[in-house]
Amino acid sequence: MTNNSDNEIDLSKETVDLSAKGEKEPKSSSGSGSMPILDAGSEFAGYQIIRKIAHGAMGVVYLAEDPKLRRKVALKVILTGPGMQATDDQVSRFLREAQSIAKLRHKRIVPVYEVNTFENCHYFTMEYIEGPTLEQYLLKNEITAAKAIEIVLAIAEGLQEAHEKGVVHRDIKPANIIMQNGESPMITDFGLAKILEHEQKITMTGSMLGTPCYMSPEQARGDSDLDYRSDIFSLGVLLYEMITEKL
């Protein structure tokens, strides 16, 4: 995850889940506790919390320190409402994100370190990447068409690794790309990822998951048989946005 400014990143406004209306309230998972409130200086699962750096539809991400290894990590904790337990669906999606990343080993993908639970709360840790998101980078930098192509080709390298391992990201957008040290793009946030070889039918036909502006038509329709071509479409939208400064 990323370190860019004093303001945390709000991804909840970017990603939508428009499921079919009229569904029953989801059942709470008996084995999942409510999300803890973590302040700077507090401790969670042996990690020292430094500050909150991002939050979205699936979880909250903190900058933390591993005192044993003396390194900073991005600690992601499953997101629930105040005093509420995570539902089975939330837990499944959260663990699927960690499992998706764990399958991948590539310089363009932020790696996962640990997946675990602490006081019945699910969490996982990732490498902490210094640098702005591509979204923040584009706001502060004018880029040429050649630079835009360079960035997209680098992202495509990471996506190729994911696709070859049967993982579809489903939410490629500037906010989910970190520019390591302001230069090298890395893919993060696999919260909506789909593992093709054993998809668990968490996303039902007719529901839409993702960020509308970057979605392929198939993803916008809520097609259940989505594959890697949807990520390529999103990458094309990203390239168009960088070159034209329009979306």
mmCIF file with all atom_site columns, N, CA, C and O in Angstrom, residues 64-108:
data_model
loop_
_atom_site.group_PDB
_atom_site.id
_atom_site.type_symbol
_atom_site.label_atom_id
_atom_site.label_alt_id
_atom_site.label_comp_id
_atom_site.label_asym_id
_atom_site.label_entity_id
_atom_site.label_seq_id
_atom_site.pdbx_PDB_ins_code
_atom_site.Cartn_x
_atom_site.Cartn_y
_atom_site.Cartn_z
_atom_site.occupancy
_atom_site.B_iso_or_equiv
_atom_site.pdbx_formal_charge
_atom_site.auth_seq_id
_atom_site.auth_comp_id
_atom_site.auth_asym_id
_atom_site.auth_atom_id
_atom_site.pdbx_PDB_model_num
ATOM 1   N N  . ALA A 1 64  ? 1.716   0.126   9.554   1.00 0.00 ? 64  ALA A N  1
ATOM 2   C CA . ALA A 1 64  ? 2.101   -0.459  10.842  1.00 0.00 ? 64  ALA A CA 1
ATOM 3   C C  . ALA A 1 64  ? 3.556   -0.892  10.788  1.00 0.00 ? 64  ALA A C  1
ATOM 4   O O  . ALA A 1 64  ? 4.171   -0.947  9.721   1.00 0.00 ? 64  ALA A O  1
ATOM 5   N N  . GLU A 1 65  ? 4.099   -1.187  11.966  1.00 0.00 ? 65  GLU A N  1
ATOM 6   C CA . GLU A 1 65  ? 5.481   -1.651  12.040  1.00 0.00 ? 65  GLU A CA 1
ATOM 7   C C  . GLU A 1 65  ? 5.532   -3.031  12.674  1.00 0.00 ? 65  GLU A C  1
ATOM 8   O O  . GLU A 1 65  ? 4.853   -3.299  13.670  1.00 0.00 ? 65  GLU A O  1
ATOM 9   N N  . ASP A 1 66  ? 6.313   -3.894  12.056  1.00 0.00 ? 66  ASP A N  1
ATOM 10  C CA . ASP A 1 66  ? 6.576   -5.214  12.613  1.00 0.00 ? 66  ASP A CA 1
ATOM 11  C C  . ASP A 1 66  ? 7.828   -5.080  13.479  1.00 0.00 ? 66  ASP A C  1
ATOM 12  O O  . ASP A 1 66  ? 8.937   -4.969  12.950  1.00 0.00 ? 66  ASP A O  1
ATOM 13  N N  . PRO A 1 67  ? 7.689   -5.066  14.803  1.00 0.00 ? 67  PRO A N  1
ATOM 14  C CA . PRO A 1 67  ? 8.846   -4.823  15.672  1.00 0.00 ? 67  PRO A CA 1
ATOM 15  C C  . PRO A 1 67  ? 9.876   -5.949  15.628  1.00 0.00 ? 67  PRO A C  1
ATOM 16  O O  . PRO A 1 67  ? 11.057  -5.709  15.880  1.00 0.00 ? 67  PRO A O  1
ATOM 17  N N  . LYS A 1 68  ? 9.455   -7.162  15.304  1.00 0.00 ? 68  LYS A N  1
ATOM 18  C CA . LYS A 1 68  ? 10.397  -8.280  15.253  1.00 0.00 ? 68  LYS A CA 1
ATOM 19  C C  . LYS A 1 68  ? 11.317  -8.177  14.047  1.00 0.00 ? 68  LYS A C  1
ATOM 20  O O  . LYS A 1 68  ? 12.531  -8.384  14.142  1.00 0.00 ? 68  LYS A O  1
ATOM 21  N N  . LEU A 1 69  ? 10.737  -7.869  12.892  1.00 0.00 ? 69  LEU A N  1
ATOM 22  C CA . LEU A 1 69  ? 11.534  -7.765  11.666  1.00 0.00 ? 69  LEU A CA 1
ATOM 23  C C  . LEU A 1 69  ? 11.982  -6.339  11.384  1.00 0.00 ? 69  LEU A C  1
ATOM 24  O O  . LEU A 1 69  ? 12.718  -6.093  10.434  1.00 0.00 ? 69  LEU A O  1
ATOM 25  N N  . ARG A 1 70  ? 11.480  -5.408  12.185  1.00 0.00 ? 70  ARG A N  1
ATOM 26  C CA . ARG A 1 70  ? 11.852  -3.996  12.048  1.00 0.00 ? 70  ARG A CA 1
ATOM 27  C C  . ARG A 1 70  ? 11.582  -3.481  10.632  1.00 0.00 ? 70  ARG A C  1
ATOM 28  O O  . ARG A 1 70  ? 12.434  -2.864  9.991   1.00 0.00 ? 70  ARG A O  1
ATOM 29  N N  . ARG A 1 71  ? 10.378  -3.710  10.170  1.00 0.00 ? 71  ARG A N  1
ATOM 30  C CA . ARG A 1 71  ? 9.988   -3.214  8.854   1.00 0.00 ? 71  ARG A CA 1
ATOM 31  C C  . ARG A 1 71  ? 8.547   -2.709  8.908   1.00 0.00 ? 71  ARG A C  1
ATOM 32  O O  . ARG A 1 71  ? 7.744   -3.165  9.721   1.00 0.00 ? 71  ARG A O  1
ATOM 33  N N  . LYS A 1 72  ? 8.233   -1.763  8.049   1.00 0.00 ? 72  LYS A N  1
ATOM 34  C CA . LYS A 1 72  ? 6.882   -1.255  7.939   1.00 0.00 ? 72  LYS A CA 1
ATOM 35  C C  . LYS A 1 72  ? 6.070   -2.160  7.018   1.00 0.00 ? 72  LYS A C  1
ATOM 36  O O  . LYS A 1 72  ? 6.591   -2.704  6.052   1.00 0.00 ? 72  LYS A O  1
ATOM 37  N N  . VAL A 1 73  ? 4.793   -2.302  7.345   1.00 0.00 ? 73  VAL A N  1
ATOM 38  C CA . VAL A 1 73  ? 3.896   -3.110  6.529   1.00 0.00 ? 73  VAL A CA 1
ATOM 39  C C  . VAL A 1 73  ? 2.581   -2.353  6.345   1.00 0.00 ? 73  VAL A C  1
ATOM 40  O O  . VAL A 1 73  ? 2.274   -1.414  7.088   1.00 0.00 ? 73  VAL A O  1
ATOM 41  N N  . ALA A 1 74  ? 1.830   -2.758  5.330   1.00 0.00 ? 74  ALA A N  1
ATOM 42  C CA . ALA A 1 74  ? 0.459   -2.286  5.171   1.00 0.00 ? 74  ALA A CA 1
ATOM 43  C C  . ALA A 1 74  ? -0.435  -3.363  5.760   1.00 0.00 ? 74  ALA A C  1
ATOM 44  O O  . ALA A 1 74  ? -0.430  -4.507  5.302   1.00 0.00 ? 74  ALA A O  1
ATOM 45  N N  . LEU A 1 75  ? -1.165  -3.029  6.804   1.00 0.00 ? 75  LEU A N  1
ATOM 46  C CA . LEU A 1 75  ? -2.012  -3.970  7.525   1.00 0.00 ? 75  LEU A CA 1
ATOM 47  C C  . LEU A 1 75  ? -3.465  -3.725  7.134   1.00 0.00 ? 75  LEU A C  1
ATOM 48  O O  . LEU A 1 75  ? -4.004  -2.647  7.386   1.00 0.00 ? 75  LEU A O  1
ATOM 49  N N  . LYS A 1 76  ? -4.093  -4.718  6.513   1.00 0.00 ? 76  LYS A N  1
ATOM 50  C CA . LYS A 1 76  ? -5.491  -4.572  6.093   1.00 0.00 ? 76  LYS A CA 1
ATOM 51  C C  . LYS A 1 76  ? -6.391  -5.383  7.003   1.00 0.00 ? 76  LYS A C  1
ATOM 52  O O  . LYS A 1 76  ? -6.189  -6.586  7.192   1.00 0.00 ? 76  LYS A O  1
ATOM 53  N N  . VAL A 1 77  ? -7.405  -4.720  7.563   1.00 0.00 ? 77  VAL A N  1
ATOM 54  C CA . VAL A 1 77  ? -8.344  -5.338  8.486   1.00 0.00 ? 77  VAL A CA 1
ATOM 55  C C  . VAL A 1 77  ? -9.721  -5.334  7.838   1.00 0.00 ? 77  VAL A C  1
ATOM 56  O O  . VAL A 1 77  ? -10.128 -4.341  7.218   1.00 0.00 ? 77  VAL A O  1
ATOM 57  N N  . ILE A 1 78  ? -10.446 -6.433  7.966   1.00 0.00 ? 78  ILE A N  1
ATOM 58  C CA . ILE A 1 78  ? -11.766 -6.528  7.351   1.00 0.00 ? 78  ILE A CA 1
ATOM 59  C C  . ILE A 1 78  ? -12.681 -5.434  7.885   1.00 0.00 ? 78  ILE A C  1
ATOM 60  O O  . ILE A 1 78  ? -12.648 -5.099  9.072   1.00 0.00 ? 78  ILE A O  1
ATOM 61  N N  . LEU A 1 79  ? -13.472 -4.850  6.997   1.00 0.00 ? 79  LEU A N  1
ATOM 62  C CA . LEU A 1 79  ? -14.324 -3.721  7.356   1.00 0.00 ? 79  LEU A CA 1
ATOM 63  C C  . LEU A 1 79  ? -15.716 -4.194  7.767   1.00 0.00 ? 79  LEU A C  1
ATOM 64  O O  . LEU A 1 79  ? -16.372 -4.956  7.055   1.00 0.00 ? 79  LEU A O  1
ATOM 65  N N  . THR A 1 80  ? -16.166 -3.745  8.924   1.00 0.00 ? 80  THR A N  1
ATOM 66  C CA . THR A 1 80  ? -17.536 -4.013  9.388   1.00 0.00 ? 80  THR A CA 1
ATOM 67  C C  . THR A 1 80  ? -18.101 -2.736  9.986   1.00 0.00 ? 80  THR A C  1
ATOM 68  O O  . THR A 1 80  ? -17.371 -1.791  10.282  1.00 0.00 ? 80  THR A O  1
ATOM 69  N N  . GLY A 1 81  ? -19.412 -2.710  10.191  1.00 0.00 ? 81  GLY A N  1
ATOM 70  C CA . GLY A 1 81  ? -20.032 -1.571  10.847  1.00 0.00 ? 81  GLY A CA 1
ATOM 71  C C  . GLY A 1 81  ? -19.711 -1.569  12.329  1.00 0.00 ? 81  GLY A C  1
ATOM 72  O O  . GLY A 1 81  ? -19.302 -2.596  12.892  1.00 0.00 ? 81  GLY A O  1
ATOM 73  N N  . PRO A 1 82  ? -19.890 -0.440  12.998  1.00 0.00 ? 82  PRO A N  1
ATOM 74  C CA . PRO A 1 82  ? -19.599 -0.349  14.436  1.00 0.00 ? 82  PRO A CA 1
ATOM 75  C C  . PRO A 1 82  ? -20.355 -1.405  15.237  1.00 0.00 ? 82  PRO A C  1
ATOM 76  O O  . PRO A 1 82  ? -21.577 -1.501  15.158  1.00 0.00 ? 82  PRO A O  1
ATOM 77  N N  . GLY A 1 83  ? -19.609 -2.223  15.971  1.00 0.00 ? 83  GLY A N  1
ATOM 78  C CA . GLY A 1 83  ? -20.215 -3.234  16.811  1.00 0.00 ? 83  GLY A CA 1
ATOM 79  C C  . GLY A 1 83  ? -20.792 -4.428  16.078  1.00 0.00 ? 83  GLY A C  1
ATOM 80  O O  . GLY A 1 83  ? -21.412 -5.296  16.697  1.00 0.00 ? 83  GLY A O  1
ATOM 81  N N  . MET A 1 84  ? -20.585 -4.480  14.778  1.00 0.00 ? 84  MET A N  1
ATOM 82  C CA . MET A 1 84  ? -21.149 -5.572  13.980  1.00 0.00 ? 84  MET A CA 1
ATOM 83  C C  . MET A 1 84  ? -20.078 -6.597  13.619  1.00 0.00 ? 84  MET A C  1
ATOM 84  O O  . MET A 1 84  ? -18.896 -6.269  13.519  1.00 0.00 ? 84  MET A O  1
ATOM 85  N N  . GLN A 1 85  ? -20.506 -7.845  13.418  1.00 0.00 ? 85  GLN A N  1
ATOM 86  C CA . GLN A 1 85  ? -19.599 -8.889  12.981  1.00 0.00 ? 85  GLN A CA 1
ATOM 87  C C  . GLN A 1 85  ? -19.570 -8.958  11.461  1.00 0.00 ? 85  GLN A C  1
ATOM 88  O O  . GLN A 1 85  ? -20.538 -8.607  10.794  1.00 0.00 ? 85  GLN A O  1
ATOM 89  N N  . ALA A 1 86  ? -18.456 -9.418  10.930  1.00 0.00 ? 86  ALA A N  1
ATOM 90  C CA . ALA A 1 86  ? -18.349 -9.605  9.485   1.00 0.00 ? 86  ALA A CA 1
ATOM 91  C C  . ALA A 1 86  ? -19.272 -10.739 9.051   1.00 0.00 ? 86  ALA A C  1
ATOM 92  O O  . ALA A 1 86  ? -19.417 -11.744 9.746   1.00 0.00 ? 86  ALA A O  1
ATOM 93  N N  . THR A 1 87  ? -19.900 -10.570 7.902   1.00 0.00 ? 87  THR A N  1
ATOM 94  C CA . THR A 1 87  ? -20.763 -11.622 7.372   1.00 0.00 ? 87  THR A CA 1
ATOM 95  C C  . THR A 1 87  ? -19.903 -12.688 6.692   1.00 0.00 ? 87  THR A C  1
ATOM 96  O O  . THR A 1 87  ? -18.718 -12.467 6.394   1.00 0.00 ? 87  THR A O  1
ATOM 97  N N  . ASP A 1 88  ? -20.501 -13.835 6.428   1.00 0.00 ? 88  ASP A N  1
ATOM 98  C CA . ASP A 1 88  ? -19.782 -14.896 5.723   1.00 0.00 ? 88  ASP A CA 1
ATOM 99  C C  . ASP A 1 88  ? -19.311 -14.406 4.362   1.00 0.00 ? 88  ASP A C  1
ATOM 100 O O  . ASP A 1 88  ? -18.216 -14.748 3.900   1.00 0.00 ? 88  ASP A O  1
ATOM 101 N N  . ASP A 1 89  ? -20.147 -13.603 3.694   1.00 0.00 ? 89  ASP A N  1
ATOM 102 C CA . ASP A 1 89  ? -19.790 -13.083 2.379   1.00 0.00 ? 89  ASP A CA 1
ATOM 103 C C  . ASP A 1 89  ? -18.589 -12.137 2.471   1.00 0.00 ? 89  ASP A C  1
ATOM 104 O O  . ASP A 1 89  ? -17.670 -12.184 1.651   1.00 0.00 ? 89  ASP A O  1
ATOM 105 N N  . GLN A 1 90  ? -18.582 -11.273 3.487   1.00 0.00 ? 90  GLN A N  1
ATOM 106 C CA . GLN A 1 90  ? -17.460 -10.354 3.669   1.00 0.00 ? 90  GLN A CA 1
ATOM 107 C C  . GLN A 1 90  ? -16.159 -11.113 3.935   1.00 0.00 ? 90  GLN A C  1
ATOM 108 O O  . GLN A 1 90  ? -15.106 -10.779 3.378   1.00 0.00 ? 90  GLN A O  1
ATOM 109 N N  . VAL A 1 91  ? -16.229 -12.116 4.783   1.00 0.00 ? 91  VAL A N  1
ATOM 110 C CA . VAL A 1 91  ? -15.048 -12.917 5.094   1.00 0.00 ? 91  VAL A CA 1
ATOM 111 C C  . VAL A 1 91  ? -14.541 -13.627 3.847   1.00 0.00 ? 91  VAL A C  1
ATOM 112 O O  . VAL A 1 91  ? -13.338 -13.667 3.577   1.00 0.00 ? 91  VAL A O  1
ATOM 113 N N  . SER A 1 92  ? -15.456 -14.192 3.057   1.00 0.00 ? 92  SER A N  1
ATOM 114 C CA . SER A 1 92  ? -15.066 -14.910 1.841   1.00 0.00 ? 92  SER A CA 1
ATOM 115 C C  . SER A 1 92  ? -14.352 -13.988 0.862   1.00 0.00 ? 92  SER A C  1
ATOM 116 O O  . SER A 1 92  ? -13.321 -14.342 0.291   1.00 0.00 ? 92  SER A O  1
ATOM 117 N N  . ARG A 1 93  ? -14.900 -12.789 0.678   1.00 0.00 ? 93  ARG A N  1
ATOM 118 C CA . ARG A 1 93  ? -14.276 -11.838 -0.240  1.00 0.00 ? 93  ARG A CA 1
ATOM 119 C C  . ARG A 1 93  ? -12.922 -11.359 0.284   1.00 0.00 ? 93  ARG A C  1
ATOM 120 O O  . ARG A 1 93  ? -11.970 -11.197 -0.474  1.00 0.00 ? 93  ARG A O  1
ATOM 121 N N  . PHE A 1 94  ? -12.866 -11.116 1.574   1.00 0.00 ? 94  PHE A N  1
ATOM 122 C CA . PHE A 1 94  ? -11.623 -10.633 2.177   1.00 0.00 ? 94  PHE A CA 1
ATOM 123 C C  . PHE A 1 94  ? -10.519 -11.674 2.028   1.00 0.00 ? 94  PHE A C  1
ATOM 124 O O  . PHE A 1 94  ? -9.394  -11.360 1.626   1.00 0.00 ? 94  PHE A O  1
ATOM 125 N N  . LEU A 1 95  ? -10.833 -12.928 2.346   1.00 0.00 ? 95  LEU A N  1
ATOM 126 C CA . LEU A 1 95  ? -9.837  -13.993 2.227   1.00 0.00 ? 95  LEU A CA 1
ATOM 127 C C  . LEU A 1 95  ? -9.482  -14.263 0.773   1.00 0.00 ? 95  LEU A C  1
ATOM 128 O O  . LEU A 1 95  ? -8.345  -14.600 0.454   1.00 0.00 ? 95  LEU A O  1
ATOM 129 N N  . ARG A 1 96  ? -10.454 -14.094 -0.109  1.00 0.00 ? 96  ARG A N  1
ATOM 130 C CA . ARG A 1 96  ? -10.176 -14.306 -1.526  1.00 0.00 ? 96  ARG A CA 1
ATOM 131 C C  . ARG A 1 96  ? -9.157  -13.289 -2.030  1.00 0.00 ? 96  ARG A C  1
ATOM 132 O O  . ARG A 1 96  ? -8.311  -13.608 -2.869  1.00 0.00 ? 96  ARG A O  1
ATOM 133 N N  . GLU A 1 97  ? -9.226  -12.048 -1.528  1.00 0.00 ? 97  GLU A N  1
ATOM 134 C CA . GLU A 1 97  ? -8.237  -11.050 -1.927  1.00 0.00 ? 97  GLU A CA 1
ATOM 135 C C  . GLU A 1 97  ? -6.836  -11.510 -1.542  1.00 0.00 ? 97  GLU A C  1
ATOM 136 O O  . GLU A 1 97  ? -5.903  -11.470 -2.351  1.00 0.00 ? 97  GLU A O  1
ATOM 137 N N  . ALA A 1 98  ? -6.675  -11.955 -0.288  1.00 0.00 ? 98  ALA A N  1
ATOM 138 C CA . ALA A 1 98  ? -5.360  -12.413 0.172   1.00 0.00 ? 98  ALA A CA 1
ATOM 139 C C  . ALA A 1 98  ? -4.896  -13.626 -0.625  1.00 0.00 ? 98  ALA A C  1
ATOM 140 O O  . ALA A 1 98  ? -3.723  -13.728 -1.001  1.00 0.00 ? 98  ALA A O  1
ATOM 141 N N  . GLN A 1 99  ? -5.812  -14.550 -0.892  1.00 0.00 ? 99  GLN A N  1
ATOM 142 C CA . GLN A 1 99  ? -5.457  -15.746 -1.660  1.00 0.00 ? 99  GLN A CA 1
ATOM 143 C C  . GLN A 1 99  ? -5.056  -15.394 -3.080  1.00 0.00 ? 99  GLN A C  1
ATOM 144 O O  . GLN A 1 99  ? -4.137  -16.002 -3.655  1.00 0.00 ? 99  GLN A O  1
ATOM 145 N N  . SER A 1 100 ? -5.730  -14.410 -3.667  1.00 0.00 ? 100 SER A N  1
ATOM 146 C CA . SER A 1 100 ? -5.398  -13.974 -5.025  1.00 0.00 ? 100 SER A CA 1
ATOM 147 C C  . SER A 1 100 ? -3.983  -13.435 -5.088  1.00 0.00 ? 100 SER A C  1
ATOM 148 O O  . SER A 1 100 ? -3.197  -13.787 -5.973  1.00 0.00 ? 100 SER A O  1
ATOM 149 N N  . ILE A 1 101 ? -3.642  -12.557 -4.133  1.00 0.00 ? 101 ILE A N  1
ATOM 150 C CA . ILE A 1 101 ? -2.298  -11.965 -4.125  1.00 0.00 ? 101 ILE A CA 1
ATOM 151 C C  . ILE A 1 101 ? -1.241  -13.024 -3.841  1.00 0.00 ? 101 ILE A C  1
ATOM 152 O O  . ILE A 1 101 ? -0.152  -13.009 -4.421  1.00 0.00 ? 101 ILE A O  1
ATOM 153 N N  . ALA A 1 102 ? -1.554  -13.955 -2.932  1.00 0.00 ? 102 ALA A N  1
ATOM 154 C CA . ALA A 1 102 ? -0.583  -14.977 -2.535  1.00 0.00 ? 102 ALA A CA 1
ATOM 155 C C  . ALA A 1 102 ? -0.188  -15.883 -3.699  1.00 0.00 ? 102 ALA A C  1
ATOM 156 O O  . ALA A 1 102 ? 0.897   -16.474 -3.692  1.00 0.00 ? 102 ALA A O  1
ATOM 157 N N  . LYS A 1 103 ? -1.048  -15.993 -4.703  1.00 0.00 ? 103 LYS A N  1
ATOM 158 C CA . LYS A 1 103 ? -0.747  -16.821 -5.874  1.00 0.00 ? 103 LYS A CA 1
ATOM 159 C C  . LYS A 1 103 ? 0.285   -16.168 -6.783  1.00 0.00 ? 103 LYS A C  1
ATOM 160 O O  . LYS A 1 103 ? 0.838   -16.823 -7.673  1.00 0.00 ? 103 LYS A O  1
ATOM 161 N N  . LEU A 1 104 ? 0.524   -14.861 -6.577  1.00 0.00 ? 104 LEU A N  1
ATOM 162 C CA . LEU A 1 104 ? 1.290   -14.079 -7.540  1.00 0.00 ? 104 LEU A CA 1
ATOM 163 C C  . LEU A 1 104 ? 2.662   -13.666 -6.994  1.00 0.00 ? 104 LEU A C  1
ATOM 164 O O  . LEU A 1 104 ? 2.797   -13.329 -5.821  1.00 0.00 ? 104 LEU A O  1
ATOM 165 N N  . ARG A 1 105 ? 3.643   -13.694 -7.863  1.00 0.00 ? 105 ARG A N  1
ATOM 166 C CA . ARG A 1 105 ? 4.990   -13.228 -7.532  1.00 0.00 ? 105 ARG A CA 1
ATOM 167 C C  . ARG A 1 105 ? 5.498   -12.407 -8.708  1.00 0.00 ? 105 ARG A C  1
ATOM 168 O O  . ARG A 1 105 ? 5.915   -12.936 -9.729  1.00 0.00 ? 105 ARG A O  1
ATOM 169 N N  . HIS A 1 106 ? 5.418   -11.095 -8.581  1.00 0.00 ? 106 HIS A N  1
ATOM 170 C CA . HIS A 1 106 ? 5.841   -10.242 -9.694  1.00 0.00 ? 106 HIS A CA 1
ATOM 171 C C  . HIS A 1 106 ? 6.200   -8.863  -9.165  1.00 0.00 ? 106 HIS A C  1
ATOM 172 O O  . HIS A 1 106 ? 5.587   -8.369  -8.207  1.00 0.00 ? 106 HIS A O  1
ATOM 173 N N  . LYS A 1 107 ? 7.179   -8.229  -9.784  1.00 0.00 ? 107 LYS A N  1
ATOM 174 C CA . LYS A 1 107 ? 7.648   -6.918  -9.339  1.00 0.00 ? 107 LYS A CA 1
ATOM 175 C C  . LYS A 1 107 ? 6.593   -5.828  -9.516  1.00 0.00 ? 107 LYS A C  1
ATOM 176 O O  . LYS A 1 107 ? 6.708   -4.747  -8.938  1.00 0.00 ? 107 LYS A O  1
ATOM 177 N N  . ARG A 1 108 ? 5.547   -6.112  -10.306 1.00 0.00 ? 108 ARG A N  1
ATOM 178 C CA . ARG A 1 108 ? 4.495   -5.118  -10.529 1.00 0.00 ? 108 ARG A CA 1
ATOM 179 C C  . ARG A 1 108 ? 3.264   -5.350  -9.646  1.00 0.00 ? 108 ARG A C  1
ATOM 180 O O  . ARG A 1 108 ? 2.249   -4.687  -9.831  1.00 0.00 ? 108 ARG A O  1
#
